[in-house]
Amino acid sequence: MTGDWLDIGWVDEIPVRGSRTVQVAGGDDIAVFRTAEGKVFALLDRCPHKHGRLSQGIVYGGAVACPLHNWRISLSTGEALGDDKGCTPTVPVKIDAGRVLICRASTLKAAA
Amino acid sequence: MEHTPLKAKADTREHLVVIGNGMAGCRAVEELLARDADRYRVTIFGAEPRVNYNRIMLSPVLAGEKSFDDIVINDADWYAANGIALVAGDPVAVIDRAAKTVTTRGGTTECYDRLLIATGSDPFIIPVPGKDLPGVIAFRDMDDVDTMLAAADAGGDAVVIGGGLLGLEAAHGLSLRGMKVTVIHLMPTLMERQLDEAAGWLLKNALEARGQTILTGADTAEIVGDGKVEGVKLKDGTLIPASLVVMAVGIRPSVALARDAGLAVGRGIQVDDHMVTSDPAVLAVGECVEHDGQVYGLVAPLWDMCRSLADGLVEKPSGYRGSVTSTKLKVSGIDVFSAGDFSGGDGCEDIVLRDASRGVYKRVIVKDDRIVGAVLYGDTADGSWYFDLLKKQEDVSDLRDLLIFGQSFASGGGAADPKAAVAALSDDAEICGCNGVTKGQVVACIAKGARSLDAVRGTCKASASCGSCTGLVENLLALTLGDEVQAGPKTMCKCTSFGHDDVRREVVAQDMRSIPEVMQKLHWTTPDGCSSCRPALNYYLLCALPGDDVDDQQSRFVNERLHANIQKDGTYSVVPRMWGGLTNPTELRAIADVVEKYDAPMVKVTGGQRLDIFGIKKEDLPAVWADLNAAGMVSGHAYGKALRTVKTCVGSEWCRFGTQDSTGLGVKIERMSWGSWMPHKFKIAVSGCPRNCAEATIKDFGIVCVDSGYELHVGGNGGIHVRVTDLLCKVATEQEAMDYCAAFIQLYREEARYLERTAPWIERVGVEQIKARIVDDAAGREALRARFLYAQSFSQDDPWAQRAEGAEREHHAPMARFTPQEEMA
C-alpha cells in the first residue's frame, strides 16, 4: 500500500465519542477519534502535558480530555484548551467510501 | 384538529370568547383568571392545531436548543384545570356583531357576551414574482419551523430575505443546521430599527465570520424556479441559488376579521386605554391593535396591555398608557440591546464607548439630562439599568461622566458588584423579557417560598425561557434570602445551569433513560456534555435503573472502561480481588505466572491488602484477566468509583485480643458489596478489637468488633484531609452489621453527588440525618438494604470475565499497525 494516504480501516470500527489507535513501529501511536457528530480526527497519541494517551480520554464536542490530568485537547488543532498551553501534532484524515485514510507523511514523521 | 367540548352544562356566567390562542390571547386570560377566576366562562379559538406556546422561542427550536415541549406556555392540563374550552386548528372565519356570534371555517358557531380579538400579526410577503412557489415560507409559527427543519435535513442553500431580528434568527438556525445561508437585506445595515449603524456593522462582520453571507442594500427582483424554488434574483441581476427561501421582511397587524366585521381599523384594530374597540362588547389586544396611533411588534407591550385589559374586564379599570420598548436579544450568540430613540437629532448628545478587541460597543443618547435611547453590543449587562433610567425619565446629570461605564461604576461602587446592581433596580424593572416578569414579581415569588432558581422558574416563569436573565434571578435570590441561598448547590458543570441534586431528582422523577435524554430535557448547553458531566450522568442513570442496559462506556473514565488503572507511561496495573485480604497458593501462583508471562516489571502489596501487578500493556489485559479468572480471581475494582477493598485484621480466629471473627465478617461483606458502582471509591474495614489494626475508623464504612457486638463507623477518610469516622451505632449481631452496611451504601449511592466521598457527604448533610435514616427508621433501612441487594443481583458479573471472553475487544486492540520499513520495501 503506497501513495499519500494510509488506509487504516472502516469508520464504523471507531466507537462514536471514542477512539482507536494506529500502532506505528518505532514511534508514538496515532489516536483516531470519532465525535458525536461523526467527524473523524487524528492526533499523535500523546498529550503535550505529561504524554498521556489521548486515545484513552473522554471525547466530547470537538475535544478529548486526557486521562492523566484532564487537560482538554482540541481534536481539530491539537491545541490545549482553556488555560493550559501546549500542542499535540495533528495527522490529516480523510474519509473515502467509509474507509478512514490518514496522511502517510505525517505518520512517517511520527515514527521518526 | 383538536376539539374540546364546547358546551359546558348550564353555565350562566358571561361568555368570553377569545380569537387567538397565542401569547397575547392566553396571557390576557391568565391575567383575568388571576383577578377573578370565576367571572367568565372562557372559550379560546386558535388557528394552529396545538396548545399555547412561546412564539418568540421558535428560534431556539429551529437552532436545536429547545424542543416544542420546552416552549409550551400552557399545556392541555391548564385549559382543563381552568375550565377553558379550546378549539385548536379551526380558525374563526366570521364575526357577526349583531348576533354576537363567531363562526369558524369548519362551521362551528359560538355566541359571545364579550369578544377578545388577539389575532396577532401576519408575516408580510413581498409581492414579487415567484412568491407562491413551494419552498418559499415565512417564519411565524411551528409549521414554518417544521418546514425549515425538513429543508435543512436535505441540505443545500437557503436565502433569508430580511435582515431584521426574525430574519437573522432564521439564518442563524438554518446555518447551525448545516445549510449555506445568504441574508438579503434591503437597508444598508442590519436590524436598522433596533441598532444604529455602528452596531449593525459589528453584527454583520460577526455573522460573516460565522459563515453566513450578508448582502445589504440588496433588493429582491424575483424568486425563480420551475415548480419549486430554485433561487432568488436581485434587481442588480445577481442570482443566488436556494432550495429554501424564508421571507422575514416584517409583520402586519392581522386585522382582516375585524375589518370585515366593521370595527374601526387604522394600521391596527383601534382600541382605547382599556383595550376596547369601537364596539363596547369587543376588545382587542396584542400585535393586532393600534393604541394611541402606535402598533407594537414586540412582546413587552403585550404584558402591559393584558394587565390593563384584565383590569377593565373585572371593572377596576387602570388604563394602558402605551409602552416604551427595549430589545434585548442574542443573535447568533451575540448579545445585543437597544431601547428608546437612537436616531439622534436636535439636542441629542451621544456618549459612546468602543472596545474593538472585545467587540464591545455602547452608546447612550442623552437629551436634556435624560436618557432617551441606548444601544449596546457585545456587553448588555447594563441594559436593564439604562432602560429603567429611560422609562423613569431620571435626571442623569450627576452620573453623566460615568454613565457609559455602567451601573456599578456610575453608582460609585468601583468594582462591579452584580448584587448591588440588582438591588438598585426598581420593583417594576423587567427581569425576564421572555415572560414579562418584573423584579417585584420575582421577589414576591421568592418571598412566597421559591428558594431556588428552579423554584422561581417553576412559579413565576422568570428565566424559564431563553435563560439570559438567569444571573439576575440568582442575584435576586441571593439578595432576598441572604445566606440561606448561598449554600445552594453549584451547577454540575458549564454545560448546565442545574446542580447535581436537581439533575438527579429530575432523572428519577421523569424516568429518564439515557444521557442524551437527560441533556435534551434539562436543556444542556453543549451537544454531548463534557468530561465532567458525562460520567456523572452515566452514574446517576446506572444507579436509578438497576438491571437496565444503560451503561455508556464512552462516558466512563479510562480506568473504568478498561477495568485497570492507567499509569503515567500508558501501561496499566491490575489488581485481582482478594476477599478480606485473604489469599492462597493457587492465587499466588497464578499471579506469579502472570507477572512472568507478561513481563510485568513490578508487583506491589497495596494498602488495601492485595497485590498490584504493574506495567501491563493495554492489548494484553484480556489475556491477563483470562489467566487470573482461571485461578478463580475476579476484578478488584481498584480502578473504579466502586467498592475497593474490605480490609481486615485476623480477629478471634488467631489473635489473642480478638473479640469477633473480623476476617470472616470482612469476607462476607466484600462478597455482598463487590461490583457495585458508587459516587466515588468506597473502602471498608473490619477490626477484631478496639486496637483497630485494620484502621476501620478512617474508612467509608468501618466495623470495630467489641465483646458485646459491633460498633459501626461511617465517613472516615485517610486521604489529603484525614477524617475520623462518626459512630453510627452499635449492633449485636453479624447479620445486623451487614444489613446496616448495605443500607448505608445504598443511601450513599442514591443521595451523594458524583465524586463526593462519604466524608464530605456526611459533613454536608450531617451525621444526624444519616442516623435518622439508617438507625432510627427501621423500615427505611430495610427498604434501602433491599434496593441495594436488588441492584447487586445485576452487578456481580465479573467485568474481566466478560472482556476475557472478547466483549468490547475494540477497547484493547489497535485499529491498524504500521511499520515504515516494511511499507517502503
PDB file of C-alpha atoms in Angstrom, chain B residues 336-439:
ATOM      1  CA  VAL B 336     -27.490  42.997  21.569  1.00  0.00           C
ATOM      2  CA  PHE B 337     -29.650  45.552  23.369  1.00  0.00           C
ATOM      3  CA  SER B 338     -31.452  48.678  22.313  1.00  0.00           C
ATOM      4  CA  ALA B 339     -34.076  50.936  23.788  1.00  0.00           C
ATOM      5  CA  GLY B 340     -35.783  54.209  23.066  1.00  0.00           C
ATOM      6  CA  ASP B 341     -34.843  56.594  20.311  1.00  0.00           C
ATOM      7  CA  PHE B 342     -31.341  56.396  18.916  1.00  0.00           C
ATOM      8  CA  SER B 343     -31.842  58.240  15.681  1.00  0.00           C
ATOM      9  CA  GLY B 344     -30.250  61.352  17.170  1.00  0.00           C
ATOM     10  CA  GLY B 345     -31.443  64.838  16.287  1.00  0.00           C
ATOM     11  CA  ASP B 346     -31.543  68.294  17.775  1.00  0.00           C
ATOM     12  CA  GLY B 347     -30.401  68.498  21.357  1.00  0.00           C
ATOM     13  CA  CYS B 348     -29.335  64.857  21.481  1.00  0.00           C
ATOM     14  CA  GLU B 349     -25.888  64.089  22.829  1.00  0.00           C
ATOM     15  CA  ASP B 350     -24.132  60.788  22.295  1.00  0.00           C
ATOM     16  CA  ILE B 351     -21.897  59.117  24.846  1.00  0.00           C
ATOM     17  CA  VAL B 352     -20.018  56.300  23.153  1.00  0.00           C
ATOM     18  CA  LEU B 353     -17.615  53.618  24.345  1.00  0.00           C
ATOM     19  CA  ARG B 354     -15.879  51.254  21.964  1.00  0.00           C
ATOM     20  CA  ASP B 355     -13.645  48.338  22.839  1.00  0.00           C
ATOM     21  CA  ALA B 356     -12.715  46.896  19.474  1.00  0.00           C
ATOM     22  CA  SER B 357     -10.698  43.955  20.718  1.00  0.00           C
ATOM     23  CA  ARG B 358     -13.506  42.733  22.967  1.00  0.00           C
ATOM     24  CA  GLY B 359     -16.092  43.547  20.323  1.00  0.00           C
ATOM     25  CA  VAL B 360     -17.995  45.852  22.658  1.00  0.00           C
ATOM     26  CA  TYR B 361     -19.875  48.969  21.595  1.00  0.00           C
ATOM     27  CA  LYS B 362     -22.035  51.059  23.879  1.00  0.00           C
ATOM     28  CA  ARG B 363     -23.924  54.203  23.055  1.00  0.00           C
ATOM     29  CA  VAL B 364     -26.226  56.152  25.331  1.00  0.00           C
ATOM     30  CA  ILE B 365     -28.248  59.023  23.899  1.00  0.00           C
ATOM     31  CA  VAL B 366     -28.988  61.861  26.313  1.00  0.00           C
ATOM     32  CA  LYS B 367     -31.324  64.795  25.808  1.00  0.00           C
ATOM     33  CA  ASP B 368     -31.967  67.492  28.414  1.00  0.00           C
ATOM     34  CA  ASP B 369     -30.077  65.442  31.020  1.00  0.00           C
ATOM     35  CA  ARG B 370     -32.306  62.473  30.462  1.00  0.00           C
ATOM     36  CA  ILE B 371     -31.584  59.190  28.674  1.00  0.00           C
ATOM     37  CA  VAL B 372     -33.697  58.902  25.532  1.00  0.00           C
ATOM     38  CA  GLY B 373     -32.050  55.894  23.943  1.00  0.00           C
ATOM     39  CA  ALA B 374     -29.344  53.259  24.317  1.00  0.00           C
ATOM     40  CA  VAL B 375     -27.641  50.781  22.025  1.00  0.00           C
ATOM     41  CA  LEU B 376     -25.405  48.077  23.472  1.00  0.00           C
ATOM     42  CA  TYR B 377     -23.481  45.480  21.522  1.00  0.00           C
ATOM     43  CA  GLY B 378     -21.393  42.645  22.941  1.00  0.00           C
ATOM     44  CA  ASP B 379     -21.980  43.535  26.590  1.00  0.00           C
ATOM     45  CA  THR B 380     -25.600  44.122  27.536  1.00  0.00           C
ATOM     46  CA  ALA B 381     -25.324  43.697  31.292  1.00  0.00           C
ATOM     47  CA  ASP B 382     -26.348  47.303  31.940  1.00  0.00           C
ATOM     48  CA  GLY B 383     -29.275  47.273  29.532  1.00  0.00           C
ATOM     49  CA  SER B 384     -31.953  46.981  32.176  1.00  0.00           C
ATOM     50  CA  TRP B 385     -30.392  49.815  34.176  1.00  0.00           C
ATOM     51  CA  TYR B 386     -30.315  52.209  31.217  1.00  0.00           C
ATOM     52  CA  PHE B 387     -33.847  51.176  30.301  1.00  0.00           C
ATOM     53  CA  ASP B 388     -35.024  51.801  33.833  1.00  0.00           C
ATOM     54  CA  LEU B 389     -33.468  55.302  33.845  1.00  0.00           C
ATOM     55  CA  LEU B 390     -35.032  55.953  30.457  1.00  0.00           C
ATOM     56  CA  LYS B 391     -38.539  54.894  31.452  1.00  0.00           C
ATOM     57  CA  LYS B 392     -38.388  56.890  34.686  1.00  0.00           C
ATOM     58  CA  GLN B 393     -37.017  59.932  32.867  1.00  0.00           C
ATOM     59  CA  GLU B 394     -34.459  60.371  35.602  1.00  0.00           C
ATOM     60  CA  ASP B 395     -32.058  63.261  35.627  1.00  0.00           C
ATOM     61  CA  VAL B 396     -28.641  61.778  34.924  1.00  0.00           C
ATOM     62  CA  SER B 397     -26.544  64.951  35.062  1.00  0.00           C
ATOM     63  CA  ASP B 398     -24.757  63.768  38.224  1.00  0.00           C
ATOM     64  CA  LEU B 399     -23.963  60.394  36.685  1.00  0.00           C
ATOM     65  CA  ARG B 400     -23.046  61.650  33.289  1.00  0.00           C
ATOM     66  CA  ASP B 401     -19.242  61.272  33.471  1.00  0.00           C
ATOM     67  CA  LEU B 402     -19.515  57.651  34.500  1.00  0.00           C
ATOM     68  CA  LEU B 403     -22.793  56.722  32.836  1.00  0.00           C
ATOM     69  CA  ILE B 404     -21.239  54.803  29.950  1.00  0.00           C
ATOM     70  CA  PHE B 405     -19.164  52.583  32.251  1.00  0.00           C
ATOM     71  CA  GLY B 406     -22.306  51.049  33.616  1.00  0.00           C
ATOM     72  CA  GLN B 407     -24.245  50.970  36.810  1.00  0.00           C
ATOM     73  CA  SER B 408     -21.596  49.728  39.219  1.00  0.00           C
ATOM     74  CA  PHE B 409     -19.133  52.494  38.341  1.00  0.00           C
ATOM     75  CA  ALA B 410     -21.690  55.213  37.990  1.00  0.00           C
ATOM     76  CA  SER B 411     -23.181  54.428  41.384  1.00  0.00           C
ATOM     77  CA  GLY B 412     -19.732  54.801  42.899  1.00  0.00           C
ATOM     78  CA  GLY B 413     -19.165  51.125  43.602  1.00  0.00           C
ATOM     79  CA  GLY B 414     -15.896  50.933  41.709  1.00  0.00           C
ATOM     80  CA  ALA B 415     -15.517  47.194  41.264  1.00  0.00           C
ATOM     81  CA  ALA B 416     -18.619  45.658  39.815  1.00  0.00           C
ATOM     82  CA  ASP B 417     -20.938  44.150  42.394  1.00  0.00           C
ATOM     83  CA  PRO B 418     -23.721  42.479  40.477  1.00  0.00           C
ATOM     84  CA  LYS B 419     -25.830  42.116  43.600  1.00  0.00           C
ATOM     85  CA  ALA B 420     -25.680  45.845  44.295  1.00  0.00           C
ATOM     86  CA  ALA B 421     -26.692  46.439  40.696  1.00  0.00           C
ATOM     87  CA  VAL B 422     -29.762  44.267  41.050  1.00  0.00           C
ATOM     88  CA  ALA B 423     -30.580  45.776  44.436  1.00  0.00           C
ATOM     89  CA  ALA B 424     -30.606  49.208  42.839  1.00  0.00           C
ATOM     90  CA  LEU B 425     -33.212  48.240  40.242  1.00  0.00           C
ATOM     91  CA  SER B 426     -36.728  49.421  40.916  1.00  0.00           C
ATOM     92  CA  ASP B 427     -39.515  46.922  41.610  1.00  0.00           C
ATOM     93  CA  ASP B 428     -41.116  47.382  38.217  1.00  0.00           C
ATOM     94  CA  ALA B 429     -37.834  46.891  36.317  1.00  0.00           C
ATOM     95  CA  GLU B 430     -38.246  43.992  33.952  1.00  0.00           C
ATOM     96  CA  ILE B 431     -36.068  40.987  34.765  1.00  0.00           C
ATOM     97  CA  CYS B 432     -37.359  38.406  32.301  1.00  0.00           C
ATOM     98  CA  GLY B 433     -38.228  39.806  28.893  1.00  0.00           C
ATOM     99  CA  CYS B 434     -39.440  36.479  27.508  1.00  0.00           C
ATOM    100  CA  ASN B 435     -42.173  36.109  30.107  1.00  0.00           C
ATOM    101  CA  GLY B 436     -42.691  39.713  31.165  1.00  0.00           C
ATOM    102  CA  VAL B 437     -41.701  39.299  34.816  1.00  0.00           C
ATOM    103  CA  THR B 438     -40.625  42.294  36.879  1.00  0.00           C
ATOM    104  CA  LYS B 439     -38.189  42.427  39.770  1.00  0.00           C
TER     105      LYS B 439
END
